[in-house]
mmCIF file of C-alpha atoms in Angstrom:
data_model
loop_
_atom_site.group_PDB
_atom_site.id
_atom_site.type_symbol
_atom_site.label_atom_id
_atom_site.label_comp_id
_atom_site.label_asym_id
_atom_site.label_seq_id
_atom_site.Cartn_x
_atom_site.Cartn_y
_atom_site.Cartn_z
ATOM 1 C CA UNK A 292 12.319 -4.343 58.915
ATOM 2 C CA UNK A 293 13.855 -7.163 58.634
ATOM 3 C CA UNK A 294 10.166 -8.978 58.548
ATOM 4 C CA UNK A 295 9.647 -6.722 55.397
ATOM 5 C CA UNK A 296 12.185 -8.132 53.899
ATOM 6 C CA UNK A 297 11.785 -11.616 54.682
ATOM 7 C CA UNK A 298 8.047 -11.466 53.263
ATOM 8 C CA UNK A 299 9.066 -9.911 49.996
ATOM 9 C CA UNK A 300 11.743 -12.301 49.724
ATOM 10 C CA UNK A 301 9.623 -15.337 50.628
ATOM 11 C CA UNK A 302 5.945 -14.057 49.404
ATOM 12 C CA UNK A 303 6.741 -14.419 45.456
ATOM 13 C CA UNK A 304 8.279 -17.803 46.378
ATOM 14 C CA UNK A 305 5.055 -18.981 48.270
ATOM 15 C CA UNK A 306 2.776 -17.600 45.646
ATOM 16 C CA UNK A 307 4.571 -19.807 42.827
ATOM 17 C CA UNK A 308 4.495 -22.781 44.762
ATOM 18 C CA UNK A 309 1.014 -22.247 45.358
ATOM 19 C CA UNK A 310 -0.183 -21.442 41.781
ATOM 20 C CA UNK A 311 1.778 -24.481 41.069
ATOM 21 C CA UNK A 312 -0.064 -26.534 43.459
ATOM 22 C CA UNK A 313 -3.672 -25.207 42.266
ATOM 23 C CA UNK A 314 -2.906 -26.437 38.908
ATOM 24 C CA UNK A 315 -2.010 -29.669 39.647
ATOM 25 C CA UNK A 316 -5.775 -30.511 40.684
ATOM 26 C CA UNK A 317 -8.608 -32.041 38.839
ATOM 27 C CA UNK A 318 -8.655 -31.781 35.321
ATOM 28 C CA UNK A 319 -12.079 -29.640 35.465
ATOM 29 C CA UNK A 320 -10.291 -26.676 36.251
ATOM 30 C CA UNK A 321 -8.087 -26.878 33.082
ATOM 31 C CA UNK A 322 -10.788 -27.054 31.085
ATOM 32 C CA UNK A 323 -12.553 -24.363 32.286
ATOM 33 C CA UNK A 324 -9.129 -22.304 32.634
ATOM 34 C CA UNK A 325 -9.088 -23.159 28.616
ATOM 35 C CA UNK A 326 -12.853 -21.775 28.460
ATOM 36 C CA UNK A 327 -12.135 -19.017 30.496
ATOM 37 C CA UNK A 328 -8.737 -17.820 28.022
ATOM 38 C CA UNK A 329 -10.753 -18.189 24.864
ATOM 39 C CA UNK A 330 -13.477 -16.360 26.057
ATOM 40 C CA UNK A 331 -11.080 -13.741 27.305
ATOM 41 C CA UNK A 332 -9.368 -13.946 23.520
ATOM 42 C CA UNK A 333 -12.518 -13.414 21.952
ATOM 43 C CA UNK A 334 -13.483 -10.643 23.719
ATOM 44 C CA UNK A 335 -9.677 -9.056 23.035
ATOM 45 C CA UNK A 336 -10.396 -9.350 19.375
ATOM 46 C CA UNK A 337 -13.512 -7.744 19.487
ATOM 47 C CA UNK A 338 -12.402 -4.714 21.871
ATOM 48 C CA UNK A 339 -9.537 -4.049 18.831
ATOM 49 C CA UNK A 340 -11.961 -4.508 15.904
ATOM 50 C CA UNK A 341 -14.486 -2.060 17.651
ATOM 51 C CA UNK A 342 -11.368 0.102 18.696
ATOM 52 C CA UNK A 343 -10.264 -0.220 14.802
ATOM 53 C CA UNK A 344 -13.606 0.555 13.828
ATOM 54 C CA UNK A 345 -13.586 3.889 16.025
ATOM 55 C CA UNK A 346 -10.307 5.029 14.853
ATOM 56 C CA UNK A 347 -11.234 5.103 11.208
ATOM 57 C CA UNK A 348 -14.648 6.872 11.974
ATOM 58 C CA UNK A 349 -12.504 9.270 13.662
ATOM 59 C CA UNK A 350 -10.175 9.709 10.645
ATOM 60 C CA UNK A 351 -12.970 9.880 8.391
ATOM 61 C CA UNK A 352 -14.403 12.833 10.464
ATOM 62 C CA UNK A 353 -11.127 14.640 10.559
ATOM 63 C CA UNK A 354 -10.815 14.281 6.951
ATOM 64 C CA UNK A 355 -14.432 15.994 6.351
ATOM 65 C CA UNK A 356 -13.624 18.710 8.442
ATOM 66 C CA UNK A 357 -10.651 19.514 6.745
ATOM 67 C CA UNK A 358 -12.161 19.394 3.395
ATOM 68 C CA UNK A 359 -14.897 22.005 4.735
ATOM 69 C CA UNK A 360 -12.060 23.800 6.025
ATOM 70 C CA UNK A 361 -10.111 23.663 2.078
ATOM 71 C CA UNK A 362 -13.836 24.349 0.271
ATOM 72 C CA UNK A 363 -13.886 27.619 2.600
ATOM 73 C CA UNK A 364 -10.879 29.035 1.671
ATOM 74 C CA UNK A 365 -11.137 27.648 -2.293
ATOM 75 C CA UNK A 366 -14.461 30.400 -2.041
ATOM 76 C CA UNK A 367 -12.733 32.865 0.079
ATOM 77 C CA UNK A 368 -9.932 33.026 -2.589
ATOM 78 C CA UNK A 369 -12.268 31.990 -5.637
ATOM 79 C CA UNK A 370 -9.894 28.987 -6.387
ATOM 80 C CA UNK A 371 -10.947 26.066 -8.351
ATOM 81 C CA UNK A 372 -10.768 22.355 -6.835
ATOM 82 C CA UNK A 373 -8.221 20.572 -9.018
ATOM 83 C CA UNK A 374 -10.055 17.472 -10.561
ATOM 84 C CA UNK A 375 -7.838 14.676 -10.543
ATOM 85 C CA UNK A 376 -8.048 12.651 -13.786
ATOM 86 C CA UNK A 377 -8.980 8.536 -13.402
ATOM 87 C CA UNK A 378 -6.815 6.395 -15.296
ATOM 88 C CA UNK A 379 -9.302 3.783 -16.316
ATOM 89 C CA UNK A 380 -7.334 2.233 -18.960
ATOM 90 C CA UNK A 381 -4.246 1.634 -17.329
ATOM 91 C CA UNK A 382 -4.590 -0.489 -14.161
ATOM 92 C CA UNK A 383 -3.269 1.271 -10.932
ATOM 93 C CA UNK A 384 0.395 0.220 -10.332
ATOM 94 C CA UNK A 385 1.496 -0.515 -6.990
ATOM 95 C CA UNK A 386 3.843 1.463 -4.702
ATOM 96 C CA UNK A 387 5.763 -1.298 -3.561
ATOM 97 C CA UNK A 388 8.730 -1.273 -6.108
ATOM 98 C CA UNK A 389 9.096 -5.122 -5.457
ATOM 99 C CA UNK A 390 5.495 -5.848 -6.320
ATOM 100 C CA UNK A 391 5.984 -4.102 -9.801
ATOM 101 C CA UNK A 392 5.811 -6.198 -13.135
ATOM 102 C CA UNK A 393 8.965 -7.305 -14.231
ATOM 103 C CA UNK A 394 10.163 -6.433 -17.788
ATOM 104 C CA UNK A 395 11.245 -8.993 -20.344
ATOM 105 C CA UNK A 396 14.876 -9.012 -21.757
ATOM 106 C CA UNK A 397 13.635 -7.883 -24.950
ATOM 107 C CA UNK A 398 11.723 -4.566 -23.049
ATOM 108 C CA UNK A 399 15.040 -4.058 -21.365
ATOM 109 C CA UNK A 400 17.011 -4.024 -24.524
ATOM 110 C CA UNK A 401 14.585 -1.616 -26.548
ATOM 111 C CA UNK A 402 15.059 0.740 -23.802
ATOM 112 C CA UNK A 403 18.878 0.691 -23.567
ATOM 113 C CA UNK A 404 18.954 0.915 -27.476
ATOM 114 C CA UNK A 405 16.507 3.750 -27.381
ATOM 115 C CA UNK A 406 18.786 5.422 -24.340
ATOM 116 C CA UNK A 407 21.980 5.118 -26.256
ATOM 117 C CA UNK A 408 20.224 6.955 -29.530
ATOM 118 C CA UNK A 409 20.955 10.690 -29.808
ATOM 119 C CA UNK A 410 18.507 13.147 -31.976
ATOM 120 C CA UNK A 411 20.772 12.403 -35.203
ATOM 121 C CA UNK A 412 20.437 8.824 -34.850
ATOM 122 C CA UNK A 413 16.869 8.907 -34.307
ATOM 123 C CA UNK A 414 16.459 11.156 -37.201
ATOM 124 C CA UNK A 415 18.623 8.813 -39.505
ATOM 125 C CA UNK A 416 16.680 5.799 -39.060
ATOM 126 C CA UNK A 417 13.063 7.498 -39.437
ATOM 127 C CA UNK A 418 14.627 8.673 -42.822
ATOM 128 C CA UNK A 419 15.804 5.173 -43.900
ATOM 129 C CA UNK A 420 12.370 3.576 -42.730
ATOM 130 C CA UNK A 421 10.751 6.376 -45.363
ATOM 131 C CA UNK A 422 13.022 5.556 -47.725
ATOM 132 C CA UNK A 423 12.284 1.726 -47.375
ATOM 133 C CA UNK A 424 9.101 2.255 -47.846
ATOM 134 C CA UNK A 425 9.119 4.387 -50.871
ATOM 135 C CA UNK A 426 11.018 2.083 -52.825
ATOM 136 C CA UNK A 427 8.284 -1.059 -51.535
ATOM 137 C CA UNK A 428 5.778 1.401 -52.885
ATOM 138 C CA UNK A 429 7.658 1.917 -56.109
ATOM 139 C CA UNK A 430 8.705 -1.478 -57.087
ATOM 140 C CA UNK A 431 4.808 -2.680 -56.142
ATOM 141 C CA UNK A 432 3.556 -0.311 -58.969
ATOM 142 C CA UNK A 433 6.761 -0.843 -61.697
ATOM 143 C CA UNK A 434 6.759 -4.039 -63.145
ATOM 144 C CA UNK A 435 10.488 -5.597 -64.995
ATOM 145 C CA UNK A 436 10.030 -7.209 -68.091
#
């Protein structure tokens, strides 16, 4: 039992010393170690890319199966598939609120003014603009002598 404990305690220290002595050798081993590490890193990156590709393919297949199931339900209950309209005239807004376009102070003031106005004020403003347009038309037609 005592021998086992001594071996456990001294074994780790002995391995550390052996590892340090091995790296103190010639320069060739460090170059080959770097090459081996680079090769291992390349292989790791390739494996990650392959794994990601497999994951995407798996999810694509699962989505196809789900769509088939949905279509079967639609057919069974005679439900038409919803058609999502495409908004080609307006660019898609990002989901991230931090990436949205900032509003100018003029836009902010216009929004605040519109929010402050109630229906009566809006009606009053539209009537005033219509009256001013009619005045301009009358003045344009009438000539004062």
